[in-house]
Short mmCIF file of C-alpha atoms in Angstrom, two decimals:
data_model
loop_
_atom_site.label_atom_id
_atom_site.label_comp_id
_atom_site.label_asym_id
_atom_site.label_seq_id
_atom_site.Cartn_x
_atom_site.Cartn_y
_atom_site.Cartn_z
CA MET A 836 10.86 1.43 0.13
CA LEU A 837 9.34 4.75 1.21
CA ARG A 838 12.60 6.55 0.59
CA GLY A 839 12.73 5.02 -2.90
CA LEU A 840 9.19 6.18 -3.65
CA LEU A 841 10.02 9.70 -2.53
CA LEU A 842 13.14 9.85 -4.68
CA ALA A 843 11.18 8.51 -7.65
CA GLY A 844 8.63 11.26 -7.06
CA CYS A 845 11.42 13.86 -7.06
CA VAL A 846 12.72 12.56 -10.39
CA ALA A 847 9.20 12.60 -11.90
CA ILE A 848 8.61 16.20 -10.81
CA VAL A 849 11.93 17.35 -12.27
CA LEU A 850 11.20 15.64 -15.61
CA ILE A 851 7.67 17.09 -15.86
CA TRP A 852 8.98 20.51 -14.86
CA LEU A 853 11.66 20.44 -17.58
CA MET A 854 9.32 19.15 -20.31
CA GLU A 855 6.65 21.76 -19.60
CA ALA A 856 9.23 24.56 -19.41
CA LEU A 857 10.82 23.54 -22.71
CA ARG A 858 7.41 23.37 -24.45
CA GLY A 859 6.26 26.65 -22.92
CA GLU A 860 3.38 24.96 -21.12
CA LEU A 861 4.48 25.62 -17.54
CA ALA A 862 1.52 27.11 -15.67
CA PRO A 863 2.11 30.17 -13.46
CA TRP A 864 0.84 28.11 -10.52
CA ASP A 865 3.46 25.42 -11.12
CA ARG A 866 6.34 27.90 -11.27
CA TRP A 867 6.34 27.88 -7.48
CA ALA A 868 4.29 24.73 -6.79
CA TYR A 869 6.84 22.39 -8.43
CA PRO A 870 9.79 23.70 -6.38
CA ALA A 871 7.71 23.53 -3.20
CA LEU A 872 6.59 19.96 -3.89
CA LEU A 873 10.11 18.91 -4.87
CA GLY A 874 11.54 20.45 -1.71
CA ALA A 875 8.96 18.69 0.48
CA LEU A 876 9.68 15.27 -1.02
CA ALA A 877 13.45 15.78 -0.86
CA LEU A 878 13.12 16.81 2.80
CA CYS A 879 11.15 13.65 3.58
CA ALA A 880 13.72 11.45 1.81
CA GLY A 881 16.47 13.21 3.76
CA LEU A 882 14.70 12.64 7.07
CA LEU A 883 14.28 8.94 6.32
CA THR A 884 17.98 8.68 5.40
CA TRP A 885 19.77 10.78 8.00
CA ALA A 886 17.21 11.19 10.78
CA PRO A 887 15.07 8.01 10.82
CA ARG A 888 13.76 8.91 14.27
CA HIS A 889 11.67 11.54 12.45
CA ALA A 890 10.13 8.98 10.08
CA ASP A 891 6.60 9.80 11.28
CA LEU A 892 7.15 13.48 10.51
CA ALA A 893 8.42 12.56 7.05
CA ARG A 894 5.29 10.52 6.42
CA VAL A 895 3.03 13.41 7.43
CA ILE A 896 4.87 15.90 5.21
CA ALA A 897 4.87 13.52 2.23
CA VAL A 898 1.17 12.73 2.55
CA ALA A 899 0.29 16.42 2.99
CA ALA A 900 2.26 17.36 -0.13
CA PHE A 901 0.86 14.57 -2.29
CA ASN A 902 -2.72 15.20 -1.19
CA ALA A 903 -2.59 18.99 -1.35
CA TYR A 904 -1.07 19.51 -4.79
CA PRO A 905 -3.50 17.62 -7.15
CA PRO A 906 -6.78 19.18 -5.92
CA LEU A 907 -5.27 22.66 -5.52
CA ALA A 908 -3.73 22.48 -8.99
CA LEU A 909 -7.07 21.32 -10.39
CA PHE A 910 -8.87 24.21 -8.70
CA GLN A 911 -6.31 26.60 -10.15
CA VAL A 912 -7.03 25.33 -13.67
CA LEU A 913 -10.82 25.39 -13.26
CA PHE A 914 -11.27 28.56 -11.23
CA GLY A 915 -8.09 30.53 -11.94
CA THR A 916 -9.35 32.08 -15.16
CA ASP A 917 -12.63 33.45 -16.44
CA GLY A 918 -12.38 31.59 -19.73
CA PRO A 919 -12.46 27.89 -20.57
CA PRO A 920 -9.84 25.82 -18.68
CA ASP A 921 -6.62 24.92 -20.45
CA GLU A 922 -7.15 21.34 -21.66
CA TYR A 923 -3.52 20.30 -21.24
CA GLN A 924 -3.34 21.61 -17.68
CA LEU A 925 -6.73 20.08 -16.89
CA LEU A 926 -5.87 16.60 -18.16
CA SER A 927 -2.35 16.58 -16.72
CA ASN A 928 -3.75 17.33 -13.26
CA LEU A 929 -6.49 14.74 -13.59
CA TYR A 930 -3.84 12.11 -14.33
CA TRP A 931 -2.21 12.70 -10.96
CA LEU A 932 -5.34 13.01 -8.85
CA PRO A 933 -5.46 9.29 -7.86
CA MET A 934 -1.89 9.64 -6.58
CA ALA A 935 -3.23 11.40 -3.51
CA TYR A 936 -5.22 8.34 -2.43
CA GLY A 937 -2.40 5.96 -3.26
CA THR A 938 0.18 7.77 -1.16
CA ALA A 939 -2.23 7.97 1.75
CA PHE A 940 -2.65 4.20 1.79
CA ILE A 941 1.12 3.66 1.39
CA PHE A 942 2.30 6.03 4.10
CA LEU A 943 -0.54 5.90 6.64
CA THR A 944 -2.53 3.32 8.52
CA MET A 945 -5.58 1.98 6.74
CA ARG A 946 -8.04 3.90 8.91
CA ALA A 947 -6.16 7.19 8.62
CA ALA A 948 -5.75 6.74 4.86
CA LEU A 949 -9.46 6.07 4.41
CA ALA A 950 -10.40 9.16 6.43
CA LEU A 951 -7.96 11.39 4.53
CA SER A 952 -9.07 10.02 1.14
CA ALA A 953 -12.71 10.70 2.01
CA LEU A 954 -11.80 14.25 3.04
CA VAL A 955 -9.83 14.93 -0.17
CA TYR A 956 -12.58 13.40 -2.30
CA ALA A 957 -15.34 15.41 -0.66
CA ALA A 958 -13.39 18.67 -0.80
CA THR A 959 -12.41 18.18 -4.45
CA PHE A 960 -15.52 16.83 -6.11
CA GLY A 961 -17.96 18.50 -3.78
CA VAL A 962 -16.71 21.90 -4.89
CA ILE A 963 -16.45 20.97 -8.59
CA LEU A 964 -19.85 19.27 -8.87
CA TRP A 965 -21.54 22.06 -6.89
CA HIS A 966 -19.99 24.64 -9.22
CA LEU A 967 -21.10 22.69 -12.30
CA GLY A 968 -24.68 23.14 -11.22
CA ARG A 969 -24.40 26.91 -11.04
CA SER A 970 -24.53 29.47 -13.81
CA GLU A 971 -20.97 30.61 -13.06
CA ALA A 972 -19.75 27.43 -14.80
CA ALA A 973 -21.28 28.41 -18.14
CA HIS A 974 -17.85 29.17 -19.60
CA TRP A 975 -16.74 25.58 -18.97
CA PRO A 976 -16.89 23.25 -22.00
CA ALA A 977 -19.89 20.92 -22.27
CA TYR A 978 -17.79 17.78 -21.94
CA LEU A 979 -16.60 18.81 -18.48
CA ALA A 980 -19.79 17.89 -16.58
CA PRO A 981 -20.00 14.23 -17.71
CA MET A 982 -16.22 13.87 -17.46
CA MET A 983 -16.18 15.11 -13.88
CA SER A 984 -19.15 12.90 -13.00
CA ASN A 985 -17.38 9.84 -14.39
CA LEU A 986 -14.19 10.85 -12.67
CA ALA A 987 -15.98 11.20 -9.34
CA VAL A 988 -17.27 7.62 -9.66
CA ALA A 989 -13.80 6.42 -10.72
CA GLN A 990 -12.23 7.99 -7.62
CA VAL A 991 -14.58 5.96 -5.41
CA VAL A 992 -13.48 2.80 -7.24
CA TYR A 993 -9.81 3.74 -6.72
CA VAL A 994 -10.32 4.18 -3.00
CA VAL A 995 -12.26 0.88 -2.70
CA VAL A 996 -9.48 -0.97 -4.54
CA LEU A 997 -6.79 0.63 -2.38
CA LEU A 998 -8.78 -0.20 0.75
CA SER A 999 -9.04 -3.84 -0.36
CA VAL A 1000 -5.31 -4.04 -1.07
CA SER A 1001 -4.56 -2.42 2.28
CA ARG A 1002 -6.75 -4.98 4.07
CA LEU A 1003 -5.05 -7.82 2.22
CA ARG A 1004 -1.69 -6.42 3.24
CA ALA A 1005 -2.78 -6.13 6.87
CA ASP A 1006 -4.13 -9.69 6.82
CA PHE A 1007 -0.84 -10.90 5.32
CA TYR A 1008 1.21 -9.22 8.04
CA ARG A 1009 -1.06 -10.63 10.74
CA SER A 1010 -0.77 -14.11 9.25
CA GLN A 1011 2.98 -13.76 9.00
CA ALA A 1012 3.17 -12.69 12.64
CA LYS A 1013 1.09 -15.71 13.66
CA VAL A 1014 3.34 -18.05 11.67
CA GLU A 1015 6.43 -16.55 13.30
CA ALA A 1016 4.85 -16.85 16.73
CA MET A 1017 3.94 -20.49 16.08
CA HIS A 1018 7.47 -21.17 14.84
CA GLN A 1019 8.83 -19.54 17.98
CA VAL A 1020 6.62 -21.73 20.16
CA ALA A 1021 7.54 -24.85 18.18
CA SER A 1022 11.28 -24.18 18.47
CA THR A 1023 11.55 -22.88 22.04
CA ASP A 1024 11.66 -24.68 25.35
CA PRO A 1025 8.79 -23.14 27.37
CA LEU A 1026 10.63 -23.26 30.70
CA THR A 1027 14.06 -21.87 29.88
CA GLY A 1028 13.37 -19.99 26.66
CA LEU A 1029 16.23 -21.82 24.97
CA LEU A 1030 16.03 -23.79 21.76
CA ASN A 1031 14.25 -27.09 22.23
CA ARG A 1032 15.59 -30.43 21.06
CA ARG A 1033 13.85 -30.25 17.70
CA ALA A 1034 15.20 -26.81 16.82
CA LEU A 1035 18.67 -27.69 18.04
CA SER A 1036 18.63 -30.82 15.91
CA ASP A 1037 17.94 -28.65 12.86
CA HIS A 1038 21.00 -26.52 13.66
CA LEU A 1039 23.08 -29.66 14.15
CA ALA A 1040 21.96 -31.02 10.79
CA ALA A 1041 22.98 -27.79 9.04
CA ALA A 1042 26.38 -27.73 10.75
CA ARG A 1043 26.90 -31.42 10.03
CA SER A 1044 26.48 -30.79 6.29
CA LEU A 1045 29.36 -28.28 6.49
CA VAL A 1046 31.51 -30.88 8.21
CA GLN A 1047 30.72 -33.42 5.50
CA ARG A 1048 31.79 -30.95 2.81
CA GLY A 1049 35.00 -30.22 4.69
CA ALA A 1050 34.02 -26.56 5.09
CA GLN A 1051 34.49 -26.37 8.85
CA PRO A 1052 34.62 -28.54 11.98
CA MET A 1053 31.90 -28.70 14.62
CA SER A 1054 31.78 -29.97 18.18
CA VAL A 1055 29.04 -30.50 20.72
CA ILE A 1056 29.03 -30.27 24.49
CA LEU A 1057 26.45 -32.33 26.35
CA ILE A 1058 25.76 -30.96 29.84
CA ASP A 1059 24.05 -32.61 32.80
CA VAL A 1060 23.26 -31.07 36.18
CA ASP A 1061 24.88 -33.07 38.98
CA HIS A 1062 22.52 -34.52 41.62
CA PHE A 1063 19.51 -32.76 40.14
CA LYS A 1064 17.14 -35.30 41.64
CA GLN A 1065 18.25 -34.22 45.10
CA ILE A 1066 17.36 -30.62 44.28
CA ASN A 1067 13.83 -31.67 43.30
CA ASP A 1068 13.50 -33.92 46.35
CA GLN A 1069 14.71 -31.27 48.79
CA GLY A 1070 13.17 -28.11 47.33
CA GLY A 1071 10.37 -29.40 45.14
CA HIS A 1072 9.88 -29.10 41.43
CA ALA A 1073 9.43 -25.32 41.63
CA LEU A 1074 12.97 -24.98 42.92
CA GLY A 1075 14.21 -27.43 40.29
CA ASP A 1076 12.55 -25.39 37.55
CA GLN A 1077 14.11 -22.17 38.85
CA VAL A 1078 17.53 -23.83 38.93
CA LEU A 1079 17.13 -24.78 35.28
CA ILE A 1080 16.03 -21.24 34.37
CA ASP A 1081 18.98 -19.67 36.17
CA LEU A 1082 21.31 -22.26 34.75
CA ALA A 1083 20.13 -21.54 31.20
CA ALA A 1084 20.95 -17.86 31.66
CA GLY A 1085 24.35 -18.71 33.15
CA LEU A 1086 25.22 -21.05 30.30
CA GLN A 1087 24.17 -18.55 27.66
CA ALA A 1088 26.42 -15.90 29.22
CA GLN A 1089 29.49 -18.08 28.67
CA LEU A 1090 28.90 -18.82 25.00
CA ARG A 1091 30.10 -17.11 21.86
CA ALA A 1092 27.73 -15.47 19.41
CA SER A 1093 28.07 -18.39 16.97
CA ASP A 1094 27.31 -21.10 19.55
CA ARG A 1095 23.85 -22.60 19.89
CA LEU A 1096 22.47 -23.64 23.27
CA GLY A 1097 19.37 -25.71 23.82
CA ARG A 1098 17.63 -27.85 26.38
CA TRP A 1099 18.18 -31.42 25.25
CA GLY A 1100 15.80 -32.97 27.77
CA GLY A 1101 15.15 -32.96 31.51
CA GLU A 1102 18.23 -31.47 33.18
CA GLU A 1103 20.40 -31.97 30.11
CA PHE A 1104 21.58 -29.13 27.88
CA LEU A 1105 23.51 -29.25 24.64
CA VAL A 1106 25.87 -26.70 23.13
CA MET A 1107 26.64 -26.75 19.41
CA ALA A 1108 29.99 -25.08 18.72
CA PRO A 1109 30.41 -24.41 14.97
CA ALA A 1110 33.89 -24.02 13.47
CA THR A 1111 35.32 -25.48 16.68
CA PRO A 1112 37.51 -28.62 16.87
CA ARG A 1113 37.50 -30.92 19.85
CA ALA A 1114 40.27 -29.27 21.91
CA PRO A 1115 38.90 -25.69 21.84
CA ALA A 1116 35.44 -27.11 22.57
CA GLY A 1117 36.95 -28.79 25.64
CA GLU A 1118 38.31 -25.43 26.76
CA LEU A 1119 34.86 -23.90 26.29
CA ALA A 1120 33.32 -26.74 28.32
CA GLU A 1121 35.79 -26.16 31.14
CA ARG A 1122 35.05 -22.44 31.15
CA ILE A 1123 31.34 -23.21 31.42
CA ARG A 1124 31.91 -25.72 34.20
CA ARG A 1125 34.00 -23.32 36.25
CA ALA A 1126 31.63 -20.34 35.80
CA ILE A 1127 28.55 -22.31 36.85
CA ALA A 1128 30.31 -23.86 39.86
CA GLU A 1129 31.32 -20.40 41.09
CA THR A 1130 27.92 -18.72 40.62
CA PRO A 1131 25.04 -19.19 43.10
CA CYS A 1132 21.84 -20.40 41.52
CA ALA A 1133 18.25 -20.34 42.76
CA ASP A 1134 17.80 -20.12 46.54
CA GLY A 1135 21.53 -19.42 46.85
CA ARG A 1136 22.39 -22.98 45.85
CA ARG A 1137 25.53 -23.82 43.97
CA VAL A 1138 25.15 -26.50 41.35
CA THR A 1139 27.83 -28.32 39.43
CA LEU A 1140 27.86 -29.76 35.96
CA SER A 1141 29.25 -32.80 34.21
CA LEU A 1142 30.09 -32.17 30.57
CA GLY A 1143 30.96 -34.40 27.63
CA VAL A 1144 32.62 -33.10 24.47
CA ALA A 1145 32.63 -34.75 21.04
CA GLU A 1146 33.71 -33.55 17.60
CA CYS A 1147 31.60 -34.32 14.56
CA ARG A 1148 33.12 -36.72 12.01
CA PRO A 1149 32.31 -36.61 8.28
CA ASP A 1150 30.45 -39.93 8.49
CA ASP A 1151 28.59 -39.07 11.72
CA THR A 1152 24.85 -39.01 12.09
CA ILE A 1153 23.42 -36.63 14.68
CA ASP A 1154 22.56 -39.60 16.90
CA ALA A 1155 26.09 -41.01 16.63
CA LEU A 1156 27.63 -37.63 17.50
CA VAL A 1157 25.41 -37.14 20.55
CA ARG A 1158 26.03 -40.73 21.69
CA ARG A 1159 29.77 -40.11 21.74
CA ALA A 1160 29.23 -36.88 23.68
CA ASP A 1161 27.00 -38.85 26.05
CA ARG A 1162 29.74 -41.43 26.63
CA ALA A 1163 32.16 -38.61 27.44
CA LEU A 1164 29.55 -37.18 29.82
CA TYR A 1165 29.24 -40.49 31.65
CA ALA A 1166 33.02 -40.66 31.88
CA ALA A 1167 32.92 -37.26 33.61
CA LYS A 1168 30.28 -38.53 36.03
CA ALA A 1169 32.24 -41.71 36.67
CA GLY A 1170 35.29 -39.57 37.38
CA GLY A 1171 33.55 -37.77 40.24
CA ARG A 1172 31.23 -35.24 38.52
CA ASN A 1173 31.82 -31.49 38.31
CA ARG A 1174 34.18 -31.94 35.40
CA ALA A 1175 34.39 -31.92 31.62
CA CYS A 1176 35.54 -34.93 29.65
CA ILE A 1177 36.58 -34.92 26.00
CA GLU A 1178 35.84 -38.00 23.90
CA GLY A 1179 38.82 -40.25 23.45
CA GLU A 1180 40.64 -38.99 26.53
CA LEU A 1181 41.20 -41.40 29.36
CA SER A 1182 41.00 -38.73 32.02
CA PRO A 1183 38.67 -35.75 32.36
CA SER A 1184 39.85 -32.31 31.28
CA ALA A 1185 39.17 -30.86 34.73
CA SER A 1186 39.05 -32.34 38.17
CA SER A 1187 36.51 -31.65 40.82
CA ALA A 1188 36.73 -28.17 42.25
#
C-alpha cells in the first residue's frame, strides 16, 4: 500500500510538472523542487521494493519530503517577491498543504504523526500569521489575512480528523489481534500446542466435503499411547504431561505439510491426511510408529503407539469415520500394541518391534 501511494505521488508530480511547464506557470522554485521531490519518492518506492529491510528509512524520507515541500513552497510564494503573491502559485500550494498531515499519519505512528503535524502547523502558520500583523505584509492582498486565518482553523480540523481515524485504525487492529488470540486459544490444546478436537473436527469437515464431491480422498490415523496409565502411576501426572508434549513434537516431525495433527482427547491423537488413500496412510502410520518407538521421550522413557487407519467414504459422517479408525486402533491393541492397523485388514500392518 505504501509503495502504491509513493508511485501515485510520483505520477501526480510528473503530471503537475508537465502541465505547469506547458502553460508557462512553472515557478523558479519548482524547477528544482519538483525533481528533488520526485527523486525522493522514487527512492522510497525503490527501497520498499528491492530493499524492504530499509522500510523505516523509506518512511522517514517520504514523510520528510511530503512535510517539507508544501510549507517551503508556500513561504517561497509569500516571501520570495516584494510584490503581491502569484495567486495561482498561492492556491496550488494551499491545495497540497493538508497532504503533509495525511502522509504523517499514514507513514508514522499516531504519536509521532501528531507531534510532526503540530510542528509543521506551528512553523507554517506561526510565521504567516505573525507576518500578517506586521507592516511588511502591506503588499499582500486584503483577502489574504482572513483566508489564512480560516485556513489555520481548517488545518486544526484536518489534524483532529486524521487523529480520530488513526485511533479508530489502532482500535481496529487491537480488536483484530484480540479476536485472533481468542481464536488461537479456542482452537489449540493448551498442553501440547496442537489443534484441539474442535478445530480438528472443522478441518475434517472441510476435507470430507472434498471427498463427497469426488475431488480427493482423505484418511485419518487415530493414535493411542500404549500403557499410558502406567506412566502416570509411576511418574505422576507431570511426567505424563511431559510425555504428551514430547510426543506431540515427535509426531509433528513425521508429518507432511498438508497433514493436520491434533489432540483428540486424553492420550489420543488424530492425524488427518488429505489427498491420501488408505494404503499410503497406512505407510505414514507405520513411519510414525517406528519413529516414536525409536526415540526416547521424557525422562529417557521410550513409549510405543497403537494406530488405527481409516479412509473416508463419500457417505461417511465424521463420527462414522473416526469410529472405523477407532476399531482399527483396537485391533492394533488386541494384536499386541506397538503397531498400526488399517481398517478392513485382518492383520496389523506392522508387528511389535
